[in-house]
Amino acid sequence: MKYTTIKEHHLYDKAFRRGNRWSGRYLSVFVLKDYAAKRLMLANPEKKYYNRFGVSVSKKVGGAVQRSRVKRILRAGYRAVEPRLKTGFLVVISPREGILNVKSTDVEKELLRGFAKLNMLRSEET
């Protein structure tokens, strides 16, 4: 499954304001139905829906090196969870301050917990 990144600032704002939110120990997850999903699906050569994904890291997390490390860890955790998710959504992940000493497997477990609470995991039949 493929995901693309969210590049427009207004989409981050929409996800933060209107999206469903789950906060865990290390991160917060925001999920919003993507209204452009059908248009993007028709433009996609495979004709499949996919999620648009973004990471928003504040300066509270640390300096530039720490923020870049956190982004890499979050992307790796999301990549591991992504095949089990429903498609056609905007997904924004925002880390919390305690994430600096966490591994991607811990992030993966936390993301699974969050997506389960947000009803984003696919049923086993599909």
PDB file of C-alpha atoms in Angstrom:
ATOM      1  CA  MET A   1       0.000   0.000   0.000  1.00  0.00           C
ATOM      2  CA  LYS A   2       1.168   3.487  -0.723  1.00  0.00           C
ATOM      3  CA  TYR A   3       0.826   6.710   1.164  1.00  0.00           C
ATOM      4  CA  THR A   4       1.684  10.216   0.090  1.00  0.00           C
ATOM      5  CA  THR A   5       2.700  13.050   2.316  1.00  0.00           C
ATOM      6  CA  ILE A   6       0.550  16.024   3.182  1.00  0.00           C
ATOM      7  CA  LYS A   7       2.219  19.070   1.687  1.00  0.00           C
ATOM      8  CA  GLU A   8      -0.329  21.839   2.229  1.00  0.00           C
ATOM      9  CA  HIS A   9      -0.507  23.622   5.564  1.00  0.00           C
ATOM     10  CA  HIS A  10      -4.296  23.981   5.389  1.00  0.00           C
ATOM     11  CA  LEU A  11      -4.676  20.178   5.391  1.00  0.00           C
ATOM     12  CA  TYR A  12      -2.709  19.948   8.646  1.00  0.00           C
ATOM     13  CA  ASP A  13      -4.983  22.638  10.095  1.00  0.00           C
ATOM     14  CA  LYS A  14      -8.100  20.756   8.987  1.00  0.00           C
ATOM     15  CA  ALA A  15      -6.856  17.530  10.532  1.00  0.00           C
ATOM     16  CA  PHE A  16      -6.031  19.295  13.799  1.00  0.00           C
ATOM     17  CA  ARG A  17      -9.346  21.195  13.978  1.00  0.00           C
ATOM     18  CA  ARG A  18     -11.882  18.735  12.568  1.00  0.00           C
ATOM     19  CA  GLY A  19     -10.208  15.349  12.806  1.00  0.00           C
ATOM     20  CA  ASN A  20     -10.704  12.642  15.379  1.00  0.00           C
ATOM     21  CA  ARG A  21      -7.903  12.677  17.921  1.00  0.00           C
ATOM     22  CA  TRP A  22      -6.248  10.050  20.069  1.00  0.00           C
ATOM     23  CA  SER A  23      -3.435  10.858  22.503  1.00  0.00           C
ATOM     24  CA  GLY A  24      -1.111   8.260  23.899  1.00  0.00           C
ATOM     25  CA  ARG A  25       2.002   8.309  26.007  1.00  0.00           C
ATOM     26  CA  TYR A  26       4.395   9.196  23.189  1.00  0.00           C
ATOM     27  CA  LEU A  27       2.260  10.674  20.420  1.00  0.00           C
ATOM     28  CA  SER A  28      -1.079  12.020  19.252  1.00  0.00           C
ATOM     29  CA  VAL A  29      -2.883  10.809  16.133  1.00  0.00           C
ATOM     30  CA  PHE A  30      -5.305  12.931  14.117  1.00  0.00           C
ATOM     31  CA  VAL A  31      -7.494  11.294  11.465  1.00  0.00           C
ATOM     32  CA  LEU A  32      -9.863  13.042   9.068  1.00  0.00           C
ATOM     33  CA  LYS A  33     -11.802  11.699   6.086  1.00  0.00           C
ATOM     34  CA  ASP A  34     -10.060  12.970   2.950  1.00  0.00           C
ATOM     35  CA  TYR A  35     -12.611  14.708   0.746  1.00  0.00           C
ATOM     36  CA  ALA A  36     -10.222  14.661  -2.220  1.00  0.00           C
ATOM     37  CA  ALA A  37      -9.714  10.885  -1.945  1.00  0.00           C
ATOM     38  CA  LYS A  38     -11.963  10.032  -4.901  1.00  0.00           C
ATOM     39  CA  ARG A  39     -10.259  12.578  -7.162  1.00  0.00           C
ATOM     40  CA  LEU A  40      -6.832  11.246  -6.129  1.00  0.00           C
ATOM     41  CA  MET A  41      -7.975   7.661  -6.667  1.00  0.00           C
ATOM     42  CA  LEU A  42      -9.091   8.439 -10.212  1.00  0.00           C
ATOM     43  CA  ALA A  43      -5.741  10.139 -10.936  1.00  0.00           C
ATOM     44  CA  ASN A  44      -3.828   7.172  -9.510  1.00  0.00           C
ATOM     45  CA  PRO A  45      -2.783   4.664 -12.224  1.00  0.00           C
ATOM     46  CA  GLU A  46      -3.684   1.728  -9.931  1.00  0.00           C
ATOM     47  CA  LYS A  47      -7.160   3.211  -9.244  1.00  0.00           C
ATOM     48  CA  LYS A  48      -6.866   2.583  -5.487  1.00  0.00           C
ATOM     49  CA  TYR A  49      -7.586   4.783  -2.521  1.00  0.00           C
ATOM     50  CA  TYR A  50      -4.671   5.669  -0.271  1.00  0.00           C
ATOM     51  CA  ASN A  51      -3.978   7.722   2.829  1.00  0.00           C
ATOM     52  CA  ARG A  52      -2.198  11.046   2.921  1.00  0.00           C
ATOM     53  CA  PHE A  53       0.213  11.119   5.853  1.00  0.00           C
ATOM     54  CA  GLY A  54       1.964  13.925   7.730  1.00  0.00           C
ATOM     55  CA  VAL A  55       4.180  14.416  10.755  1.00  0.00           C
ATOM     56  CA  SER A  56       4.143  17.590  12.810  1.00  0.00           C
ATOM     57  CA  VAL A  57       6.994  17.921  15.332  1.00  0.00           C
ATOM     58  CA  SER A  58       7.152  20.957  17.604  1.00  0.00           C
ATOM     59  CA  LYS A  59      10.296  22.507  19.009  1.00  0.00           C
ATOM     60  CA  LYS A  60       9.321  21.249  22.464  1.00  0.00           C
ATOM     61  CA  VAL A  61      10.619  17.836  21.381  1.00  0.00           C
ATOM     62  CA  GLY A  62      14.197  19.073  21.021  1.00  0.00           C
ATOM     63  CA  GLY A  63      16.682  20.537  18.594  1.00  0.00           C
ATOM     64  CA  ALA A  64      16.819  19.942  14.854  1.00  0.00           C
ATOM     65  CA  VAL A  65      18.729  16.654  15.145  1.00  0.00           C
ATOM     66  CA  GLN A  66      16.293  15.233  17.696  1.00  0.00           C
ATOM     67  CA  ARG A  67      13.275  16.368  15.664  1.00  0.00           C
ATOM     68  CA  SER A  68      14.654  14.705  12.522  1.00  0.00           C
ATOM     69  CA  ARG A  69      15.277  11.480  14.438  1.00  0.00           C
ATOM     70  CA  VAL A  70      11.719  11.532  15.780  1.00  0.00           C
ATOM     71  CA  LYS A  71      10.346  12.038  12.268  1.00  0.00           C
ATOM     72  CA  ARG A  72      12.298   9.020  11.008  1.00  0.00           C
ATOM     73  CA  ILE A  73      11.039   6.873  13.887  1.00  0.00           C
ATOM     74  CA  LEU A  74       7.431   7.962  13.325  1.00  0.00           C
ATOM     75  CA  ARG A  75       7.629   7.261   9.589  1.00  0.00           C
ATOM     76  CA  ALA A  76       9.085   3.803  10.247  1.00  0.00           C
ATOM     77  CA  GLY A  77       6.348   3.013  12.766  1.00  0.00           C
ATOM     78  CA  TYR A  78       3.638   4.229  10.401  1.00  0.00           C
ATOM     79  CA  ARG A  79       5.074   2.244   7.486  1.00  0.00           C
ATOM     80  CA  ALA A  80       4.812  -0.946   9.569  1.00  0.00           C
ATOM     81  CA  VAL A  81       1.179  -0.247  10.563  1.00  0.00           C
ATOM     82  CA  GLU A  82      -0.043   1.242   7.275  1.00  0.00           C
ATOM     83  CA  PRO A  83      -1.050  -1.998   5.445  1.00  0.00           C
ATOM     84  CA  ARG A  84      -3.605  -2.695   8.201  1.00  0.00           C
ATOM     85  CA  LEU A  85      -5.329   0.705   7.927  1.00  0.00           C
ATOM     86  CA  LYS A  86      -8.446   1.803   6.103  1.00  0.00           C
ATOM     87  CA  THR A  87      -7.741   4.083   3.153  1.00  0.00           C
ATOM     88  CA  GLY A  88      -9.005   7.488   2.051  1.00  0.00           C
ATOM     89  CA  PHE A  89      -7.992   9.496   5.121  1.00  0.00           C
ATOM     90  CA  LEU A  90      -5.684  12.307   6.169  1.00  0.00           C
ATOM     91  CA  VAL A  91      -3.442  10.997   8.957  1.00  0.00           C
ATOM     92  CA  VAL A  92      -1.313  13.401  11.014  1.00  0.00           C
ATOM     93  CA  ILE A  93       0.958  12.214  13.812  1.00  0.00           C
ATOM     94  CA  SER A  94       2.302  14.635  16.374  1.00  0.00           C
ATOM     95  CA  PRO A  95       4.879  13.366  18.895  1.00  0.00           C
ATOM     96  CA  ARG A  96       4.900  14.324  22.544  1.00  0.00           C
ATOM     97  CA  GLU A  97       7.906  15.325  24.602  1.00  0.00           C
ATOM     98  CA  GLY A  98       8.659  11.833  25.973  1.00  0.00           C
ATOM     99  CA  ILE A  99       9.386  10.274  22.597  1.00  0.00           C
ATOM    100  CA  LEU A 100      13.155  10.888  22.401  1.00  0.00           C
ATOM    101  CA  ASN A 101      14.234   7.560  23.956  1.00  0.00           C
ATOM    102  CA  VAL A 102      11.655   5.391  22.197  1.00  0.00           C
ATOM    103  CA  LYS A 103      12.249   2.806  19.461  1.00  0.00           C
ATOM    104  CA  SER A 104      10.160   2.382  16.322  1.00  0.00           C
ATOM    105  CA  THR A 105       8.644  -0.879  17.640  1.00  0.00           C
ATOM    106  CA  ASP A 106       7.238   1.005  20.641  1.00  0.00           C
ATOM    107  CA  VAL A 107       5.867   3.649  18.283  1.00  0.00           C
ATOM    108  CA  GLU A 108       4.338   0.892  16.151  1.00  0.00           C
ATOM    109  CA  LYS A 109       2.533  -0.596  19.172  1.00  0.00           C
ATOM    110  CA  GLU A 110       1.283   2.827  20.221  1.00  0.00           C
ATOM    111  CA  LEU A 111       0.068   3.599  16.694  1.00  0.00           C
ATOM    112  CA  LEU A 112      -1.818   0.301  16.553  1.00  0.00           C
ATOM    113  CA  ARG A 113      -3.495   1.142  19.854  1.00  0.00           C
ATOM    114  CA  GLY A 114      -4.417   4.608  18.606  1.00  0.00           C
ATOM    115  CA  PHE A 115      -5.727   3.474  15.239  1.00  0.00           C
ATOM    116  CA  ALA A 116      -7.793   0.766  16.953  1.00  0.00           C
ATOM    117  CA  LYS A 117      -9.391   3.404  19.203  1.00  0.00           C
ATOM    118  CA  LEU A 118     -10.069   5.611  16.157  1.00  0.00           C
ATOM    119  CA  ASN A 119     -11.660   2.647  14.317  1.00  0.00           C
ATOM    120  CA  MET A 120      -9.089   2.858  11.504  1.00  0.00           C
ATOM    121  CA  LEU A 121      -8.008  -0.791  11.362  1.00  0.00           C
ATOM    122  CA  ARG A 122      -9.398  -2.901   8.536  1.00  0.00           C
ATOM    123  CA  SER A 123     -11.584  -5.855   9.335  1.00  0.00           C
ATOM    124  CA  GLU A 124     -10.001  -9.211   8.565  1.00  0.00           C
ATOM    125  CA  GLU A 125     -12.462  -9.975   5.733  1.00  0.00           C
ATOM    126  CA  THR A 126     -11.169  -7.193   3.444  1.00  0.00           C
TER     127      THR A 126
END
